[in-house]
Structures are given as C-alpha cells and as structure tokens.
Short mmCIF file of C-alpha atoms and ligand atoms in Angstrom, two decimals:
data_model
loop_
_atom_site.label_atom_id
_atom_site.label_comp_id
_atom_site.label_asym_id
_atom_site.label_seq_id
_atom_site.Cartn_x
_atom_site.Cartn_y
_atom_site.Cartn_z
CA MET K 64 42.63 5.75 -55.11
CA GLY K 65 45.89 3.99 -55.83
CA GLY K 66 49.28 5.60 -55.78
CA THR K 67 52.82 5.33 -54.59
CA PHE K 68 52.10 8.15 -52.12
CA ASP K 69 55.80 8.80 -51.64
CA PRO K 70 54.79 11.14 -50.08
CA VAL K 71 51.04 11.75 -50.16
CA HIS K 72 50.29 15.47 -50.84
CA TYR K 73 47.45 17.96 -51.24
CA GLY K 74 47.10 17.09 -54.95
CA HIS K 75 45.97 13.60 -53.92
CA LEU K 76 43.77 14.85 -51.07
CA VAL K 77 42.01 17.58 -53.05
CA THR K 78 41.34 15.12 -55.87
CA ALA K 79 39.97 12.46 -53.53
CA GLU K 80 37.66 14.92 -51.78
CA ALA K 81 36.46 16.43 -55.08
CA ALA K 82 35.67 12.94 -56.41
CA ARG K 83 33.85 12.03 -53.21
CA ALA K 84 31.68 15.12 -53.30
CA GLU K 85 31.01 15.03 -57.06
CA TYR K 86 30.07 11.34 -57.20
CA ASN K 87 28.56 11.09 -53.73
CA LEU K 88 30.97 8.33 -52.71
CA GLN K 89 30.45 6.63 -49.36
CA GLN K 90 34.16 6.20 -48.84
CA VAL K 91 37.48 6.91 -50.50
CA ILE K 92 40.04 4.18 -49.90
CA PHE K 93 43.67 5.13 -50.40
CA VAL K 94 45.67 2.11 -51.52
CA PRO K 95 49.43 2.64 -51.39
CA THR K 96 51.11 0.42 -53.97
CA GLY K 97 53.43 -2.44 -53.22
CA ARG K 98 55.94 -2.68 -56.08
CA PRO K 99 54.57 -0.72 -59.06
CA PRO K 100 55.87 -2.26 -62.33
CA HIS K 101 56.35 1.17 -63.96
CA LYS K 102 58.52 2.34 -61.05
CA GLU K 103 60.75 -0.73 -60.84
CA LYS K 104 63.85 1.27 -61.64
CA ILE K 105 63.00 4.10 -59.26
CA GLU K 106 63.90 3.82 -55.61
CA ILE K 107 60.73 4.15 -53.56
CA SER K 108 60.33 4.44 -49.81
CA ASN K 109 59.51 1.59 -47.52
CA ALA K 110 55.86 0.52 -47.80
CA GLU K 111 55.21 1.00 -44.07
CA ASP K 112 56.48 4.60 -44.24
CA ARG K 113 54.20 5.34 -47.22
CA LEU K 114 51.28 3.67 -45.48
CA LEU K 115 51.83 5.64 -42.27
CA MET K 116 52.12 8.95 -44.13
CA THR K 117 48.88 8.17 -45.97
CA THR K 118 47.19 7.31 -42.68
CA LEU K 119 48.35 10.58 -41.11
CA ALA K 120 47.17 12.59 -44.11
CA THR K 121 43.70 11.03 -44.20
CA LEU K 122 43.03 11.02 -40.45
CA THR K 123 40.89 14.15 -40.36
CA ASN K 124 38.49 13.15 -43.14
CA PRO K 125 35.79 10.71 -41.95
CA TYR K 126 35.23 9.52 -45.54
CA PHE K 127 38.87 8.62 -46.08
CA ASP K 128 40.36 5.25 -45.31
CA VAL K 129 43.62 3.44 -46.06
CA SER K 130 44.02 -0.14 -47.27
CA ARG K 131 47.02 -2.45 -46.97
CA ALA K 132 45.73 -4.62 -49.84
CA ASP K 133 48.52 -3.77 -52.28
CA ILE K 134 51.41 -3.67 -49.87
CA ASP K 135 50.44 -7.04 -48.37
CA ARG K 136 50.09 -8.78 -51.76
CA PRO K 137 53.37 -10.36 -52.82
CA GLY K 138 54.91 -9.48 -56.18
CA LEU K 139 54.34 -6.50 -58.42
CA THR K 140 51.22 -4.36 -57.93
CA TYR K 141 48.60 -4.46 -60.67
CA THR K 142 45.36 -2.48 -60.48
CA ILE K 143 43.34 -5.50 -61.62
CA ASP K 144 44.42 -7.36 -58.47
CA THR K 145 43.59 -4.34 -56.30
CA ILE K 146 40.09 -4.15 -57.75
CA GLU K 147 39.57 -7.90 -57.34
CA ASP K 148 40.62 -7.67 -53.69
CA LEU K 149 38.31 -4.71 -53.03
CA ARG K 150 35.47 -6.46 -54.83
CA ARG K 151 35.86 -9.43 -52.49
CA VAL K 152 35.74 -7.12 -49.46
CA TYR K 153 32.82 -4.92 -50.55
CA GLY K 154 30.74 -7.53 -52.39
CA PRO K 155 29.17 -7.76 -55.85
CA ASP K 156 26.71 -4.88 -55.36
CA ALA K 157 29.21 -2.15 -54.52
CA THR K 158 30.07 0.32 -57.26
CA LEU K 159 33.82 0.69 -57.32
CA TYR K 160 35.45 3.80 -58.75
CA PHE K 161 39.16 3.92 -59.37
CA ILE K 162 40.28 7.51 -58.85
CA THR K 163 43.34 8.38 -60.83
CA GLY K 164 45.13 11.32 -62.34
CA ALA K 165 44.61 11.72 -66.07
CA ASP K 166 48.37 11.23 -66.48
CA ALA K 167 48.19 7.76 -65.00
CA LEU K 168 45.04 6.84 -66.92
CA LEU K 169 46.70 7.74 -70.21
CA GLU K 170 48.74 4.59 -69.72
CA ILE K 171 45.78 2.31 -69.05
CA LEU K 172 46.40 0.48 -72.31
CA THR K 173 49.65 -0.78 -70.84
CA TRP K 174 48.04 -2.00 -67.64
CA LYS K 175 47.61 -5.72 -66.98
CA ASP K 176 44.25 -7.03 -68.26
CA ALA K 177 43.10 -3.53 -69.24
CA ALA K 178 40.02 -4.71 -71.13
CA ARG K 179 38.82 -6.79 -68.19
CA LEU K 180 39.67 -3.99 -65.79
CA VAL K 181 37.34 -1.45 -67.43
CA ASP K 182 34.51 -3.96 -67.07
CA MET K 183 35.20 -4.31 -63.36
CA CYS K 184 35.11 -0.74 -62.15
CA GLN K 185 34.45 2.86 -63.11
CA PHE K 186 37.24 5.36 -63.55
CA ILE K 187 37.39 8.92 -62.30
CA ALA K 188 40.13 10.70 -64.18
CA ALA K 189 41.27 13.92 -62.57
CA SER K 190 42.98 16.49 -64.68
CA ARG K 191 46.25 17.88 -63.46
CA PRO K 192 48.35 20.66 -64.97
CA GLY K 193 49.69 19.72 -68.39
CA TYR K 194 47.16 16.97 -69.02
CA SER K 195 43.99 17.91 -70.83
CA LEU K 196 40.99 15.64 -70.79
CA SER K 197 40.67 15.76 -74.56
CA LEU K 198 44.19 14.34 -74.64
CA LEU K 199 42.85 11.32 -72.82
CA GLU K 200 40.16 10.76 -75.42
CA LYS K 201 42.72 11.07 -78.20
CA ALA K 202 45.27 8.79 -76.53
CA LEU K 203 42.85 6.03 -75.62
CA GLY K 204 40.94 6.16 -78.93
CA ARG K 205 38.43 3.35 -79.47
CA PHE K 206 39.21 1.92 -76.05
CA PHE K 207 37.82 5.09 -74.52
CA THR K 208 34.80 5.52 -76.83
CA GLU K 209 33.70 1.89 -76.58
CA LYS K 210 33.85 1.92 -72.81
CA ARG K 211 32.82 5.57 -72.57
CA GLN K 212 30.37 4.86 -69.70
CA ALA K 213 33.19 3.54 -67.51
CA PHE K 214 35.11 6.85 -67.62
CA HIS K 215 34.24 9.94 -65.64
CA LEU K 216 36.19 13.10 -66.12
CA LEU K 217 36.79 15.37 -63.17
CA GLU K 218 38.33 18.81 -63.27
CA VAL K 219 40.11 19.52 -60.00
CA PRO K 220 41.74 22.80 -59.04
CA ALA K 221 44.99 22.76 -60.97
CA LEU K 222 47.56 21.75 -58.41
CA ALA K 223 51.08 21.48 -59.74
CA ILE K 224 52.09 19.43 -56.72
CA SER K 225 53.91 16.14 -57.25
CA SER K 226 55.69 13.72 -54.95
CA THR K 227 58.75 13.91 -57.20
CA ASP K 228 58.99 17.66 -56.63
CA ILE K 229 58.50 17.25 -52.86
CA ARG K 230 61.26 14.62 -52.68
CA GLU K 231 63.59 16.93 -54.59
CA ARG K 232 62.74 19.82 -52.29
CA VAL K 233 63.59 17.75 -49.21
CA ARG K 234 66.85 16.60 -50.79
CA SER K 235 67.90 20.14 -51.60
CA GLY K 236 66.63 21.70 -48.37
CA ARG K 237 63.86 23.78 -49.94
CA PRO K 238 60.50 24.28 -48.14
CA ILE K 239 57.72 21.70 -48.43
CA GLN K 240 55.19 23.27 -46.11
CA TYR K 241 51.73 24.00 -47.58
CA LEU K 242 52.26 21.30 -50.23
CA LEU K 243 51.24 18.47 -47.93
CA PRO K 244 49.75 18.02 -44.43
CA GLU K 245 52.01 19.21 -41.62
CA THR K 246 51.99 15.81 -39.92
CA VAL K 247 53.37 14.21 -43.08
CA ALA K 248 56.08 16.86 -43.33
CA TYR K 249 57.07 16.16 -39.71
CA TYR K 250 57.11 12.42 -40.43
CA ILE K 251 59.47 12.99 -43.36
CA ILE K 252 61.81 15.12 -41.29
CA LYS K 253 61.75 12.88 -38.22
CA ASN K 254 62.48 9.75 -40.25
CA ARG K 255 64.91 11.49 -42.58
CA LEU K 256 63.10 10.34 -45.68
CA TYR K 257 64.47 11.47 -49.04
CA THR K 258 67.76 12.66 -47.59
CA ARG K 259 69.56 9.49 -46.58
CA ARG K 260 70.12 6.61 -49.00
CA SER K 261 67.64 3.96 -47.91
CA ALA K 262 68.22 0.25 -48.42
P1 ATP X 1479 55.48 10.81 -58.37
O1 ATP X 1479 55.94 12.18 -58.75
O2 ATP X 1479 56.37 10.07 -57.44
O3 ATP X 1479 55.03 9.97 -59.56
P2 ATP X 1479 52.77 11.72 -57.88
O4 ATP X 1479 52.69 13.08 -57.29
O5 ATP X 1479 52.48 11.56 -59.34
O6 ATP X 1479 54.16 11.05 -57.49
P3 ATP X 1479 51.49 9.23 -57.32
O7 ATP X 1479 51.54 8.52 -56.02
O8 ATP X 1479 52.31 8.73 -58.46
O9 ATP X 1479 51.83 10.79 -57.03
O10 ATP X 1479 50.00 9.41 -57.79
C1 ATP X 1479 48.89 8.71 -57.32
C2 ATP X 1479 47.67 9.15 -58.13
O11 ATP X 1479 47.38 10.52 -57.89
C3 ATP X 1479 47.90 9.03 -59.64
O12 ATP X 1479 46.68 8.58 -60.22
C4 ATP X 1479 48.23 10.45 -60.05
O13 ATP X 1479 47.87 10.68 -61.39
C5 ATP X 1479 47.39 11.28 -59.10
N1 ATP X 1479 47.98 12.61 -58.81
C6 ATP X 1479 49.23 12.88 -58.41
N2 ATP X 1479 49.42 14.20 -58.22
C7 ATP X 1479 48.23 14.80 -58.50
C8 ATP X 1479 47.76 16.17 -58.49
N3 ATP X 1479 48.56 17.17 -58.15
N4 ATP X 1479 46.47 16.40 -58.84
C9 ATP X 1479 45.67 15.36 -59.19
N5 ATP X 1479 46.04 14.06 -59.22
C10 ATP X 1479 47.29 13.77 -58.87
MG1 MG X 1480 53.02 9.74 -60.39
#
C-alpha cells in the first residue's frame, strides 16, 4: 500500500486490514512515498517523520510491515519502480497486490508505464466516500475492461478521513483524536508537525 501517509490514519489502516482479510494476504507492506510527482507543489513532511508515524501505526498488527523502498530511491516516486523493487525482494512467484483508494486509481492512466504496471501486479481499489466503483470503470474505459482481471474492487466502511483534513485540524487547533492511532497523534504534537513551517 503506497501513500504519502502525512499522516497515516484509520482510513488507511481499515482499508489495509480489509484487503488483507478479503484476499487472504500474507502481509501488507506500507510504502511511504519519496517525492510523489503529483504532490510536487504541495509541501509534505520529512520522509523520516512519515516513515516513523507509519511504523507506529502498524506496530500492533502482525501482518503489517513498513518499507523504506520509496524513500530511499532517489528522484521522484513512481509506482512502477516500487513494484519492481518489491518484485526483486519477494521473487517471481509472489503475487503482488497494490492496495489503493479508488480516487488514486482513477488517475492510473497518468502513471508512469501504466500499461506495463497492470501486467506486473494486481490492484485492490478501495472505495472511499465520494468515489463510486462504477466511476472507476467509466473513467478507465477500455484500459479497465481489457485488464479486468488485474483489478479487484473492495468496499470498505465509508471513512471520510483524509490526511489533508487532519493536517488542517492540527493547524487550526481542532481535535484529531479517534481519526488516527493515539501514538501518531502524540508524535505529531511532540514534533510540532503541521503547525510550524518546515524547511
Ligand atoms: P492527502 O489528503 O494528503 O492526499 P490521503 O488521506 O488521501 O492524504 P494518501 O497518503 O494520499 O492519504 O493515501 C494513500 C492511499 O490511501 C491512497 O491510495 C488513497 O486513495 C488511500 N486512502 C486515503 N484515505 C482513505 C480512506 N479514508 N479510505 C480508503 N482509502 C484511503
Ligand atoms: Mg491522497
């Protein structure tokens, strides 16, 4: 599961656990992005902070793990490179699933080497509020129908939680508890994330 995870929240965790249970996955690997090309203009937190928050959030689930693959790779982060790295680690026989929100998958056509990417892994698209799965089919068109077997649609409890909203809450002093694990909330407060201007 790739993401900026700035910060990681219960939307991510519920989705990951639902995907694991539904598809009987041996492991869910959270891969915080390095520099995402679509967020180049947005200020994102330090990679080590995002990695640590993701580690804290996934600690209690034995199936969850965190990878540094994207943050250690120089340059912009592309999913195709992530999948190639994971393929090298887990070998040719592993079935790789890329877990993503339907909102992110809607943009797959704009991703680097999209056609090659859908041949390299399966996709689990989780629906989140405001994004219907039929929308995905409509938006991706032939791309979706031709590679239909690579896409798996997963309805998760509608959680209207987003990192953007959490960052805004911190900035304006509104509560964030119950939206994300307590340890992550403490990490944010202790390190004054989202309140001070970071470099
Ligand atoms: P931001 O608001 O900064 O974009 P975000 O909440 O969308 O943050 P990301 O790190 O961008 O979180 O998302 C990582 C992945 O998790 C993406 O595939 C995204 O679609 C998915 N995702 C994010 N929030 C939810 C949610 N509440 N339910 C299901 N999937 C989610
Ligand atoms: Mg997002």
